[in-house]
PDB file of C-alpha atoms in Angstrom:
ATOM      1  CA  MET A   1       0.000   0.000   0.000  1.00  0.00           C
ATOM      2  CA  ILE A   2       1.281   3.450  -0.942  1.00  0.00           C
ATOM      3  CA  SER A   3       1.081   6.115   1.737  1.00  0.00           C
ATOM      4  CA  TYR A   4       0.076   9.325  -0.058  1.00  0.00           C
ATOM      5  CA  LEU A   5       1.376  12.726   0.975  1.00  0.00           C
ATOM      6  CA  GLU A   6      -0.903  15.759   1.314  1.00  0.00           C
ATOM      7  CA  PHE A   7      -0.022  17.171  -2.112  1.00  0.00           C
ATOM      8  CA  GLU A   8      -0.677  13.759  -3.710  1.00  0.00           C
ATOM      9  CA  LYS A   9      -4.425  13.733  -2.949  1.00  0.00           C
ATOM     10  CA  PRO A  10      -5.486  14.067  -6.623  1.00  0.00           C
ATOM     11  CA  ILE A  11      -3.258  11.092  -7.472  1.00  0.00           C
ATOM     12  CA  ALA A  12      -4.703   9.135  -4.542  1.00  0.00           C
ATOM     13  CA  ALA A  13      -8.246   9.800  -5.783  1.00  0.00           C
ATOM     14  CA  LEU A  14      -7.400   8.508  -9.263  1.00  0.00           C
ATOM     15  CA  ASP A  15      -5.655   5.429  -7.895  1.00  0.00           C
ATOM     16  CA  ALA A  16      -8.663   4.703  -5.663  1.00  0.00           C
ATOM     17  CA  ARG A  17     -10.932   4.846  -8.713  1.00  0.00           C
ATOM     18  CA  ILE A  18      -8.598   2.460 -10.569  1.00  0.00           C
ATOM     19  CA  ALA A  19      -8.701   0.031  -7.633  1.00  0.00           C
ATOM     20  CA  GLU A  20     -12.512   0.173  -7.548  1.00  0.00           C
ATOM     21  CA  LEU A  21     -12.733  -0.625 -11.251  1.00  0.00           C
ATOM     22  CA  ARG A  22     -10.363  -3.568 -10.869  1.00  0.00           C
ATOM     23  CA  ASP A  23     -12.398  -4.944  -7.980  1.00  0.00           C
ATOM     24  CA  ALA A  24     -15.614  -4.554  -9.976  1.00  0.00           C
ATOM     25  CA  ALA A  25     -14.168  -6.314 -13.007  1.00  0.00           C
ATOM     26  CA  GLU A  26     -12.967  -9.216 -10.877  1.00  0.00           C
ATOM     27  CA  ALA A  27     -16.307  -9.684  -9.124  1.00  0.00           C
ATOM     28  CA  PRO A  28     -17.905 -13.015 -10.126  1.00  0.00           C
ATOM     29  CA  ASP A  29     -21.326 -11.420 -10.685  1.00  0.00           C
ATOM     30  CA  PHE A  30     -20.038  -8.583 -12.922  1.00  0.00           C
ATOM     31  CA  ALA A  31     -22.179  -8.386 -16.067  1.00  0.00           C
ATOM     32  CA  GLY A  32     -21.745  -4.797 -17.227  1.00  0.00           C
ATOM     33  CA  ASP A  33     -21.241  -3.859 -20.847  1.00  0.00           C
ATOM     34  CA  LEU A  34     -18.569  -1.263 -20.018  1.00  0.00           C
ATOM     35  CA  ASP A  35     -15.117  -1.981 -21.461  1.00  0.00           C
ATOM     36  CA  ILE A  36     -13.317  -2.125 -18.127  1.00  0.00           C
ATOM     37  CA  ALA A  37      -9.897  -2.794 -19.654  1.00  0.00           C
ATOM     38  CA  ALA A  38     -10.062   0.317 -21.851  1.00  0.00           C
ATOM     39  CA  GLU A  39     -11.275   2.468 -18.970  1.00  0.00           C
ATOM     40  CA  LEU A  40      -8.485   1.148 -16.743  1.00  0.00           C
ATOM     41  CA  ARG A  41      -5.839   1.910 -19.359  1.00  0.00           C
ATOM     42  CA  LYS A  42      -7.188   5.433 -19.689  1.00  0.00           C
ATOM     43  CA  LEU A  43      -7.202   6.071 -15.927  1.00  0.00           C
ATOM     44  CA  GLU A  44      -3.772   4.496 -15.417  1.00  0.00           C
ATOM     45  CA  ALA A  45      -2.278   6.695 -18.131  1.00  0.00           C
ATOM     46  CA  LYS A  46      -3.910   9.755 -16.552  1.00  0.00           C
ATOM     47  CA  SER A  47      -2.582   8.788 -13.094  1.00  0.00           C
ATOM     48  CA  ALA A  48       0.946   8.235 -14.440  1.00  0.00           C
ATOM     49  CA  GLU A  49       0.889  11.596 -16.217  1.00  0.00           C
ATOM     50  CA  LEU A  50      -0.400  13.394 -13.126  1.00  0.00           C
ATOM     51  CA  LEU A  51       2.269  11.732 -10.961  1.00  0.00           C
ATOM     52  CA  ALA A  52       5.063  12.710 -13.363  1.00  0.00           C
ATOM     53  CA  ASN A  53       3.808  16.305 -13.666  1.00  0.00           C
ATOM     54  CA  THR A  54       3.447  16.636  -9.890  1.00  0.00           C
ATOM     55  CA  TYR A  55       6.958  15.395  -9.149  1.00  0.00           C
ATOM     56  CA  ARG A  56       8.429  17.488 -11.934  1.00  0.00           C
ATOM     57  CA  SER A  57       7.508  20.703 -10.109  1.00  0.00           C
ATOM     58  CA  LEU A  58       7.776  19.948  -6.388  1.00  0.00           C
ATOM     59  CA  SER A  59       8.379  22.879  -4.050  1.00  0.00           C
ATOM     60  CA  PRO A  60      11.236  22.683  -1.504  1.00  0.00           C
ATOM     61  CA  TRP A  61       8.720  21.925   1.259  1.00  0.00           C
ATOM     62  CA  GLN A  62       7.122  19.153  -0.777  1.00  0.00           C
ATOM     63  CA  LYS A  63      10.574  17.662  -1.424  1.00  0.00           C
ATOM     64  CA  THR A  64      11.150  17.753   2.331  1.00  0.00           C
ATOM     65  CA  GLN A  65       7.981  15.714   2.801  1.00  0.00           C
ATOM     66  CA  VAL A  66       9.120  13.212   0.160  1.00  0.00           C
ATOM     67  CA  ALA A  67      12.545  12.918   1.833  1.00  0.00           C
ATOM     68  CA  ARG A  68      10.748  12.033   5.087  1.00  0.00           C
ATOM     69  CA  HIS A  69       8.250   9.614   3.525  1.00  0.00           C
ATOM     70  CA  PRO A  70       7.726   6.651   5.902  1.00  0.00           C
ATOM     71  CA  SER A  71       8.261   4.169   3.059  1.00  0.00           C
ATOM     72  CA  ARG A  72      11.382   5.812   1.662  1.00  0.00           C
ATOM     73  CA  PRO A  73      14.245   3.276   1.436  1.00  0.00           C
ATOM     74  CA  HIS A  74      16.847   3.535   4.189  1.00  0.00           C
ATOM     75  CA  PHE A  75      20.339   2.148   4.782  1.00  0.00           C
ATOM     76  CA  ARG A  76      19.221  -1.473   5.254  1.00  0.00           C
ATOM     77  CA  ASP A  77      17.183  -1.356   2.038  1.00  0.00           C
ATOM     78  CA  TYR A  78      20.194  -0.216   0.015  1.00  0.00           C
ATOM     79  CA  VAL A  79      22.413  -2.819   1.681  1.00  0.00           C
ATOM     80  CA  ALA A  80      19.953  -5.534   0.648  1.00  0.00           C
ATOM     81  CA  ARG A  81      19.524  -4.323  -2.935  1.00  0.00           C
ATOM     82  CA  ALA A  82      22.694  -2.526  -4.054  1.00  0.00           C
ATOM     83  CA  PHE A  83      25.469  -4.128  -1.990  1.00  0.00           C
ATOM     84  CA  ALA A  84      26.535  -7.682  -1.194  1.00  0.00           C
ATOM     85  CA  ASP A  85      28.376  -9.569   1.564  1.00  0.00           C
ATOM     86  CA  PHE A  86      27.652  -6.909   4.193  1.00  0.00           C
ATOM     87  CA  VAL A  87      29.465  -7.660   7.461  1.00  0.00           C
ATOM     88  CA  PRO A  88      28.265  -5.267  10.202  1.00  0.00           C
ATOM     89  CA  LEU A  89      30.808  -4.047  12.739  1.00  0.00           C
ATOM     90  CA  GLY A  90      29.565  -2.671  16.056  1.00  0.00           C
ATOM     91  CA  GLY A  91      30.762  -0.665  19.012  1.00  0.00           C
ATOM     92  CA  ASP A  92      32.984   2.370  19.449  1.00  0.00           C
ATOM     93  CA  ARG A  93      35.449   0.638  21.845  1.00  0.00           C
ATOM     94  CA  CYS A  94      34.689   3.414  24.306  1.00  0.00           C
ATOM     95  CA  PHE A  95      31.076   3.382  25.485  1.00  0.00           C
ATOM     96  CA  GLY A  96      28.804   1.054  23.540  1.00  0.00           C
ATOM     97  CA  GLU A  97      26.826   0.386  20.385  1.00  0.00           C
ATOM     98  CA  ASP A  98      24.657   2.959  18.602  1.00  0.00           C
ATOM     99  CA  GLN A  99      22.194   1.481  16.122  1.00  0.00           C
ATOM    100  CA  ALA A 100      21.345   4.823  14.534  1.00  0.00           C
ATOM    101  CA  ILE A 101      24.640   4.622  12.652  1.00  0.00           C
ATOM    102  CA  VAL A 102      25.384   1.287  11.013  1.00  0.00           C
ATOM    103  CA  GLY A 103      28.573   0.260   9.246  1.00  0.00           C
ATOM    104  CA  GLY A 104      30.744  -2.578   8.087  1.00  0.00           C
ATOM    105  CA  PHE A 105      32.476  -4.275   5.189  1.00  0.00           C
ATOM    106  CA  ALA A 106      30.468  -4.681   1.991  1.00  0.00           C
ATOM    107  CA  ARG A 107      30.887  -5.359  -1.696  1.00  0.00           C
ATOM    108  CA  LEU A 108      29.735  -3.029  -4.463  1.00  0.00           C
ATOM    109  CA  GLY A 109      30.042  -4.964  -7.697  1.00  0.00           C
ATOM    110  CA  ASP A 110      33.546  -6.424  -7.625  1.00  0.00           C
ATOM    111  CA  ARG A 111      34.877  -3.775  -5.222  1.00  0.00           C
ATOM    112  CA  ARG A 112      35.225  -4.135  -1.434  1.00  0.00           C
ATOM    113  CA  VAL A 113      34.182  -1.019   0.467  1.00  0.00           C
ATOM    114  CA  MET A 114      33.591   0.222   3.985  1.00  0.00           C
ATOM    115  CA  LEU A 115      29.882   1.123   4.088  1.00  0.00           C
ATOM    116  CA  ILE A 116      28.583   3.472   6.799  1.00  0.00           C
ATOM    117  CA  GLY A 117      25.235   5.200   7.134  1.00  0.00           C
ATOM    118  CA  HIS A 118      22.241   6.288   9.167  1.00  0.00           C
ATOM    119  CA  GLU A 119      19.373   3.852   9.662  1.00  0.00           C
ATOM    120  CA  LYS A 120      15.960   5.282  10.594  1.00  0.00           C
ATOM    121  CA  GLY A 121      13.993   2.017  10.772  1.00  0.00           C
ATOM    122  CA  ASN A 122      10.804   1.130   8.929  1.00  0.00           C
ATOM    123  CA  ASP A 123       8.245   0.436  11.664  1.00  0.00           C
ATOM    124  CA  THR A 124       7.617   1.594  15.218  1.00  0.00           C
ATOM    125  CA  GLN A 125       9.872  -0.943  16.923  1.00  0.00           C
ATOM    126  CA  SER A 126      12.798  -0.554  14.522  1.00  0.00           C
ATOM    127  CA  ARG A 127      12.522   3.243  14.549  1.00  0.00           C
ATOM    128  CA  ILE A 128      12.807   3.248  18.319  1.00  0.00           C
ATOM    129  CA  ARG A 129      15.706   0.782  18.181  1.00  0.00           C
ATOM    130  CA  HIS A 130      17.545   2.918  15.636  1.00  0.00           C
ATOM    131  CA  ASN A 131      16.571   6.153  17.415  1.00  0.00           C
ATOM    132  CA  PHE A 132      14.991   7.472  14.193  1.00  0.00           C
ATOM    133  CA  GLY A 133      18.442   7.753  12.616  1.00  0.00           C
ATOM    134  CA  MET A 134      19.664  10.314  15.154  1.00  0.00           C
ATOM    135  CA  GLY A 135      23.215   9.314  16.010  1.00  0.00           C
ATOM    136  CA  LYS A 136      24.717   9.500  19.484  1.00  0.00           C
ATOM    137  CA  PRO A 137      28.413  10.100  20.278  1.00  0.00           C
ATOM    138  CA  GLU A 138      29.175   6.383  20.267  1.00  0.00           C
ATOM    139  CA  GLY A 139      27.734   6.161  16.746  1.00  0.00           C
ATOM    140  CA  TYR A 140      30.045   8.835  15.395  1.00  0.00           C
ATOM    141  CA  ARG A 141      33.013   7.346  17.263  1.00  0.00           C
ATOM    142  CA  LYS A 142      32.165   4.000  15.676  1.00  0.00           C
ATOM    143  CA  ALA A 143      32.165   5.725  12.281  1.00  0.00           C
ATOM    144  CA  VAL A 144      35.636   7.125  13.010  1.00  0.00           C
ATOM    145  CA  ARG A 145      36.860   3.645  13.984  1.00  0.00           C
ATOM    146  CA  LEU A 146      35.506   2.154  10.761  1.00  0.00           C
ATOM    147  CA  MET A 147      36.985   4.931   8.601  1.00  0.00           C
ATOM    148  CA  GLU A 148      40.395   4.426  10.190  1.00  0.00           C
ATOM    149  CA  MET A 149      40.066   0.677   9.592  1.00  0.00           C
ATOM    150  CA  ALA A 150      39.176   1.303   5.948  1.00  0.00           C
ATOM    151  CA  SER A 151      42.238   3.502   5.561  1.00  0.00           C
ATOM    152  CA  ARG A 152      44.490   0.775   7.022  1.00  0.00           C
ATOM    153  CA  PHE A 153      43.121  -1.841   4.615  1.00  0.00           C
ATOM    154  CA  GLY A 154      43.018   0.491   1.620  1.00  0.00           C
ATOM    155  CA  LEU A 155      39.232   0.266   1.220  1.00  0.00           C
ATOM    156  CA  PRO A 156      37.169   3.162  -0.194  1.00  0.00           C
ATOM    157  CA  VAL A 157      34.536   4.566   2.164  1.00  0.00           C
ATOM    158  CA  VAL A 158      30.900   4.886   1.075  1.00  0.00           C
ATOM    159  CA  THR A 159      28.400   6.692   3.304  1.00  0.00           C
ATOM    160  CA  LEU A 160      24.608   6.924   3.044  1.00  0.00           C
ATOM    161  CA  VAL A 161      23.339   9.947   4.946  1.00  0.00           C
ATOM    162  CA  ASP A 162      19.751  10.083   6.194  1.00  0.00           C
ATOM    163  CA  THR A 163      19.166  11.868   9.475  1.00  0.00           C
ATOM    164  CA  SER A 164      17.168  14.799  10.779  1.00  0.00           C
ATOM    165  CA  GLY A 165      20.226  15.579  12.903  1.00  0.00           C
ATOM    166  CA  ALA A 166      22.381  14.158  15.684  1.00  0.00           C
ATOM    167  CA  PHE A 167      20.528  13.166  18.852  1.00  0.00           C
ATOM    168  CA  PRO A 168      20.140  16.270  21.079  1.00  0.00           C
ATOM    169  CA  GLY A 169      19.387  14.457  24.369  1.00  0.00           C
ATOM    170  CA  ILE A 170      21.179  15.295  27.595  1.00  0.00           C
ATOM    171  CA  GLU A 171      22.927  11.894  27.735  1.00  0.00           C
ATOM    172  CA  ALA A 172      24.430  12.526  24.299  1.00  0.00           C
ATOM    173  CA  GLU A 173      25.710  15.920  25.421  1.00  0.00           C
ATOM    174  CA  GLU A 174      27.158  14.363  28.562  1.00  0.00           C
ATOM    175  CA  ARG A 175      29.097  11.873  26.427  1.00  0.00           C
ATOM    176  CA  GLY A 176      30.544  14.568  24.157  1.00  0.00           C
ATOM    177  CA  GLN A 177      28.226  14.823  21.169  1.00  0.00           C
ATOM    178  CA  ALA A 178      29.822  17.942  19.640  1.00  0.00           C
ATOM    179  CA  GLU A 179      33.341  16.548  20.014  1.00  0.00           C
ATOM    180  CA  ALA A 180      32.318  13.209  18.457  1.00  0.00           C
ATOM    181  CA  ILE A 181      30.754  14.958  15.450  1.00  0.00           C
ATOM    182  CA  ALA A 182      33.869  17.104  15.027  1.00  0.00           C
ATOM    183  CA  ARG A 183      36.130  14.021  15.208  1.00  0.00           C
ATOM    184  CA  SER A 184      34.024  12.231  12.610  1.00  0.00           C
ATOM    185  CA  THR A 185      34.169  15.214  10.264  1.00  0.00           C
ATOM    186  CA  GLU A 186      37.929  15.395  10.797  1.00  0.00           C
ATOM    187  CA  ALA A 187      38.270  11.668  10.060  1.00  0.00           C
ATOM    188  CA  CYS A 188      36.443  12.113   6.746  1.00  0.00           C
ATOM    189  CA  LEU A 189      38.723  14.957   5.702  1.00  0.00           C
ATOM    190  CA  ALA A 190      41.889  13.080   6.729  1.00  0.00           C
ATOM    191  CA  LEU A 191      41.085   9.811   4.917  1.00  0.00           C
ATOM    192  CA  GLY A 192      43.793   8.505   2.636  1.00  0.00           C
ATOM    193  CA  VAL A 193      41.324   6.441   0.593  1.00  0.00           C
ATOM    194  CA  PRO A 194      38.489   7.560  -1.734  1.00  0.00           C
ATOM    195  CA  MET A 195      35.237   8.586  -0.062  1.00  0.00           C
ATOM    196  CA  VAL A 196      31.835   8.994  -1.712  1.00  0.00           C
ATOM    197  CA  ALA A 197      28.909  10.287   0.363  1.00  0.00           C
ATOM    198  CA  THR A 198      25.260  10.297  -0.705  1.00  0.00           C
ATOM    199  CA  ILE A 199      22.374  12.167   0.894  1.00  0.00           C
ATOM    200  CA  VAL A 200      19.597   9.601   0.407  1.00  0.00           C
ATOM    201  CA  GLY A 201      16.855  11.267   2.475  1.00  0.00           C
ATOM    202  CA  GLU A 202      17.334  14.006   5.043  1.00  0.00           C
ATOM    203  CA  GLY A 203      20.746  15.564   5.513  1.00  0.00           C
ATOM    204  CA  GLY A 204      20.329  17.378   8.805  1.00  0.00           C
ATOM    205  CA  SER A 205      22.943  19.647  10.372  1.00  0.00           C
ATOM    206  CA  GLY A 206      26.248  18.385  11.786  1.00  0.00           C
ATOM    207  CA  GLY A 207      24.802  14.921  12.175  1.00  0.00           C
ATOM    208  CA  ALA A 208      24.870  14.695   8.378  1.00  0.00           C
ATOM    209  CA  VAL A 209      28.117  16.592   7.728  1.00  0.00           C
ATOM    210  CA  ALA A 210      29.957  14.185  10.048  1.00  0.00           C
ATOM    211  CA  LEU A 211      29.440  11.437   7.454  1.00  0.00           C
ATOM    212  CA  ALA A 212      29.385  13.608   4.331  1.00  0.00           C
ATOM    213  CA  SER A 213      32.709  15.475   4.318  1.00  0.00           C
ATOM    214  CA  ALA A 214      33.872  13.598   1.229  1.00  0.00           C
ATOM    215  CA  GLU A 215      35.574  14.551  -2.019  1.00  0.00           C
ATOM    216  CA  ARG A 216      32.419  13.475  -3.888  1.00  0.00           C
ATOM    217  CA  VAL A 217      28.989  14.264  -2.438  1.00  0.00           C
ATOM    218  CA  LEU A 218      25.950  12.886  -4.246  1.00  0.00           C
ATOM    219  CA  MET A 219      22.305  13.588  -3.483  1.00  0.00           C
ATOM    220  CA  LEU A 220      19.102  11.853  -4.483  1.00  0.00           C
ATOM    221  CA  GLU A 221      16.748  13.942  -6.598  1.00  0.00           C
ATOM    222  CA  HIS A 222      14.159  14.493  -3.840  1.00  0.00           C
ATOM    223  CA  ALA A 223      16.472  14.494  -0.813  1.00  0.00           C
ATOM    224  CA  VAL A 224      17.121  17.615   1.303  1.00  0.00           C
ATOM    225  CA  TYR A 225      20.282  18.886   2.999  1.00  0.00           C
ATOM    226  CA  ALA A 226      20.442  21.806   5.436  1.00  0.00           C
ATOM    227  CA  VAL A 227      21.938  23.109   8.637  1.00  0.00           C
ATOM    228  CA  ILE A 228      18.533  23.009  10.370  1.00  0.00           C
ATOM    229  CA  SER A 229      15.074  21.661   9.621  1.00  0.00           C
ATOM    230  CA  PRO A 230      12.601  24.044   7.927  1.00  0.00           C
ATOM    231  CA  GLU A 231      10.413  23.874  11.051  1.00  0.00           C
ATOM    232  CA  GLY A 232      13.360  24.763  13.280  1.00  0.00           C
ATOM    233  CA  CYS A 233      14.365  27.645  11.040  1.00  0.00           C
ATOM    234  CA  ALA A 234      10.781  28.962  10.946  1.00  0.00           C
ATOM    235  CA  SER A 235      10.523  28.754  14.731  1.00  0.00           C
ATOM    236  CA  ILE A 236      13.637  30.891  15.074  1.00  0.00           C
ATOM    237  CA  LEU A 237      12.833  33.473  12.392  1.00  0.00           C
ATOM    238  CA  TRP A 238       9.052  33.765  12.704  1.00  0.00           C
ATOM    239  CA  ARG A 239       8.403  32.149  16.095  1.00  0.00           C
ATOM    240  CA  THR A 240       6.125  29.575  14.464  1.00  0.00           C
ATOM    241  CA  ALA A 241       6.732  26.265  12.699  1.00  0.00           C
ATOM    242  CA  ALA A 242       3.740  27.037  10.469  1.00  0.00           C
ATOM    243  CA  LYS A 243       6.117  29.006   8.239  1.00  0.00           C
ATOM    244  CA  ALA A 244       8.170  25.880   7.453  1.00  0.00           C
ATOM    245  CA  ALA A 245       7.320  26.025   3.736  1.00  0.00           C
ATOM    246  CA  ASP A 246       8.653  29.599   3.522  1.00  0.00           C
ATOM    247  CA  ALA A 247      11.790  28.582   5.417  1.00  0.00           C
ATOM    248  CA  ALA A 248      12.418  25.627   3.089  1.00  0.00           C
ATOM    249  CA  GLU A 249      12.174  27.944   0.091  1.00  0.00           C
ATOM    250  CA  ALA A 250      14.631  30.453   1.573  1.00  0.00           C
ATOM    251  CA  MET A 251      17.114  27.854   2.854  1.00  0.00           C
ATOM    252  CA  LYS A 252      17.819  26.266  -0.559  1.00  0.00           C
ATOM    253  CA  VAL A 253      17.514  22.729   0.793  1.00  0.00           C
ATOM    254  CA  THR A 254      16.943  20.867  -2.480  1.00  0.00           C
ATOM    255  CA  ALA A 255      19.466  18.914  -4.524  1.00  0.00           C
ATOM    256  CA  GLN A 256      18.901  21.222  -7.481  1.00  0.00           C
ATOM    257  CA  ASP A 257      19.711  24.352  -5.437  1.00  0.00           C
ATOM    258  CA  LEU A 258      22.709  22.754  -3.738  1.00  0.00           C
ATOM    259  CA  LEU A 259      24.209  21.555  -7.013  1.00  0.00           C
ATOM    260  CA  GLN A 260      24.001  25.109  -8.332  1.00  0.00           C
ATOM    261  CA  LEU A 261      25.649  26.412  -5.145  1.00  0.00           C
ATOM    262  CA  GLY A 262      28.444  23.828  -5.348  1.00  0.00           C
ATOM    263  CA  VAL A 263      27.560  22.124  -2.060  1.00  0.00           C
ATOM    264  CA  ILE A 264      27.032  18.772  -3.801  1.00  0.00           C
ATOM    265  CA  ASP A 265      28.616  17.299  -6.931  1.00  0.00           C
ATOM    266  CA  ARG A 266      25.909  15.180  -8.536  1.00  0.00           C
ATOM    267  CA  ILE A 267      22.161  14.531  -8.448  1.00  0.00           C
ATOM    268  CA  VAL A 268      21.035  10.901  -8.663  1.00  0.00           C
ATOM    269  CA  ALA A 269      17.666  10.601 -10.397  1.00  0.00           C
ATOM    270  CA  GLU A 270      14.818   8.899  -8.539  1.00  0.00           C
ATOM    271  CA  PRO A 271      12.028   6.772 -10.043  1.00  0.00           C
ATOM    272  CA  VAL A 272       8.935   8.773 -11.035  1.00  0.00           C
ATOM    273  CA  GLY A 273       7.042   9.492  -7.838  1.00  0.00           C
ATOM    274  CA  GLY A 274      10.049   9.167  -5.550  1.00  0.00           C
ATOM    275  CA  ALA A 275      12.369   6.402  -4.354  1.00  0.00           C
ATOM    276  CA  HIS A 276       9.638   4.898  -2.154  1.00  0.00           C
ATOM    277  CA  ARG A 277       7.602   3.901  -5.229  1.00  0.00           C
ATOM    278  CA  ASN A 278      10.372   1.675  -6.604  1.00  0.00           C
ATOM    279  CA  PRO A 279      13.127   0.994  -4.024  1.00  0.00           C
ATOM    280  CA  GLY A 280      14.673  -1.737  -6.170  1.00  0.00           C
ATOM    281  CA  ALA A 281      15.222   0.536  -9.162  1.00  0.00           C
ATOM    282  CA  MET A 282      16.477   3.303  -6.866  1.00  0.00           C
ATOM    283  CA  ALA A 283      19.051   0.981  -5.293  1.00  0.00           C
ATOM    284  CA  ILE A 284      20.380  -0.118  -8.686  1.00  0.00           C
ATOM    285  CA  THR A 285      20.649   3.490  -9.892  1.00  0.00           C
ATOM    286  CA  LEU A 286      22.419   4.578  -6.712  1.00  0.00           C
ATOM    287  CA  GLY A 287      24.812   1.615  -6.776  1.00  0.00           C
ATOM    288  CA  ASN A 288      25.763   2.422 -10.364  1.00  0.00           C
ATOM    289  CA  ALA A 289      26.318   6.115  -9.559  1.00  0.00           C
ATOM    290  CA  ILE A 290      28.534   5.338  -6.562  1.00  0.00           C
ATOM    291  CA  GLY A 291      30.485   2.807  -8.627  1.00  0.00           C
ATOM    292  CA  GLU A 292      31.122   5.413 -11.334  1.00  0.00           C
ATOM    293  CA  GLU A 293      32.427   7.900  -8.765  1.00  0.00           C
ATOM    294  CA  LEU A 294      34.718   5.303  -7.168  1.00  0.00           C
ATOM    295  CA  ASP A 295      36.049   4.376 -10.606  1.00  0.00           C
ATOM    296  CA  ALA A 296      36.873   8.044 -11.244  1.00  0.00           C
ATOM    297  CA  LEU A 297      38.710   8.305  -7.904  1.00  0.00           C
ATOM    298  CA  ALA A 298      40.620   5.027  -8.197  1.00  0.00           C
ATOM    299  CA  GLY A 299      44.381   5.348  -8.206  1.00  0.00           C
ATOM    300  CA  GLN A 300      44.468   8.802  -6.578  1.00  0.00           C
ATOM    301  CA  ALA A 301      47.244   9.274  -4.029  1.00  0.00           C
ATOM    302  CA  PRO A 302      46.201   9.981  -0.412  1.00  0.00           C
ATOM    303  CA  GLU A 303      47.611  13.523  -0.628  1.00  0.00           C
ATOM    304  CA  ALA A 304      45.591  14.201  -3.779  1.00  0.00           C
ATOM    305  CA  LEU A 305      42.354  12.960  -2.156  1.00  0.00           C
ATOM    306  CA  ARG A 306      42.868  15.171   0.898  1.00  0.00           C
ATOM    307  CA  ALA A 307      43.615  18.138  -1.364  1.00  0.00           C
ATOM    308  CA  MET A 308      40.413  17.471  -3.335  1.00  0.00           C
ATOM    309  CA  ARG A 309      38.337  17.531  -0.135  1.00  0.00           C
ATOM    310  CA  GLU A 310      39.996  20.697   1.115  1.00  0.00           C
ATOM    311  CA  GLU A 311      39.468  22.426  -2.223  1.00  0.00           C
ATOM    312  CA  ARG A 312      35.804  21.455  -2.605  1.00  0.00           C
ATOM    313  CA  PHE A 313      34.869  22.704   0.873  1.00  0.00           C
ATOM    314  CA  LEU A 314      36.880  25.928   0.637  1.00  0.00           C
ATOM    315  CA  ARG A 315      35.202  26.600  -2.702  1.00  0.00           C
ATOM    316  CA  ILE A 316      31.710  26.660  -1.176  1.00  0.00           C
ATOM    317  CA  GLY A 317      30.499  30.225  -0.790  1.00  0.00           C
ATOM    318  CA  ALA A 318      33.609  31.692  -2.423  1.00  0.00           C
TER     319      ALA A 318
END
């Protein structure tokens, strides 16, 4: 079942009509003279056209809603569909295990990589277990450990970023949240192996930057990336979260805006209607895009990779 967003109500109405016609045609006592098949083809074509037109002109706030869609594929979905031989590695060797940030060895095609990313979960229990993708200090320290391991073994690092932000709870602050995020960002910049980061859903604040300070930053077509959520920005500027749509417009949170500003390097196209409508196709497309970027970076000396990262970040806003 597809969960429709508020702006998708006209599409939902058409799809409901299509479902009704199918049910009527399959009823054993159906004896109408209406050409159900022709009517279905007509409505399906109209629904597909409306879906394509809607997603062709999404506003920044609508893209934010798509990036947060409950059925949008997360880290585990991409591991299952785009990667192989995933071996999870846990613990930060300091405090404990954080399931909001998951990582380990994996294979992308014929290449071994270190894969790290945020996992939000896909139902109530898993979302609670993964803390809705909001990493704690031990999660970012685990990421540092895995990046250092990748560097020792000469493995490229691939990160999938999808978080509303690092966990802001008091226990996270007590364990050094800001320092852990800074160390993770530093570890990205100091890597002597290629690193490709992709914003696959939400890229929120330092919690995202800590896994996205790479020489190549990709972003899915309907993902968002910003220093604060639109609601948070609106609450600060206008004292009300009701202005979130205006904030999203002003903040330039979309992949299209960020590519133009030089914050990201490449937009990865999503299936029509968003990644949640065809996770399998999205995973294949993303895997191919990451593979192409790793191919382009192969053979670069560690000094050259560090220089590339320094240059790309210093260039932003220049």
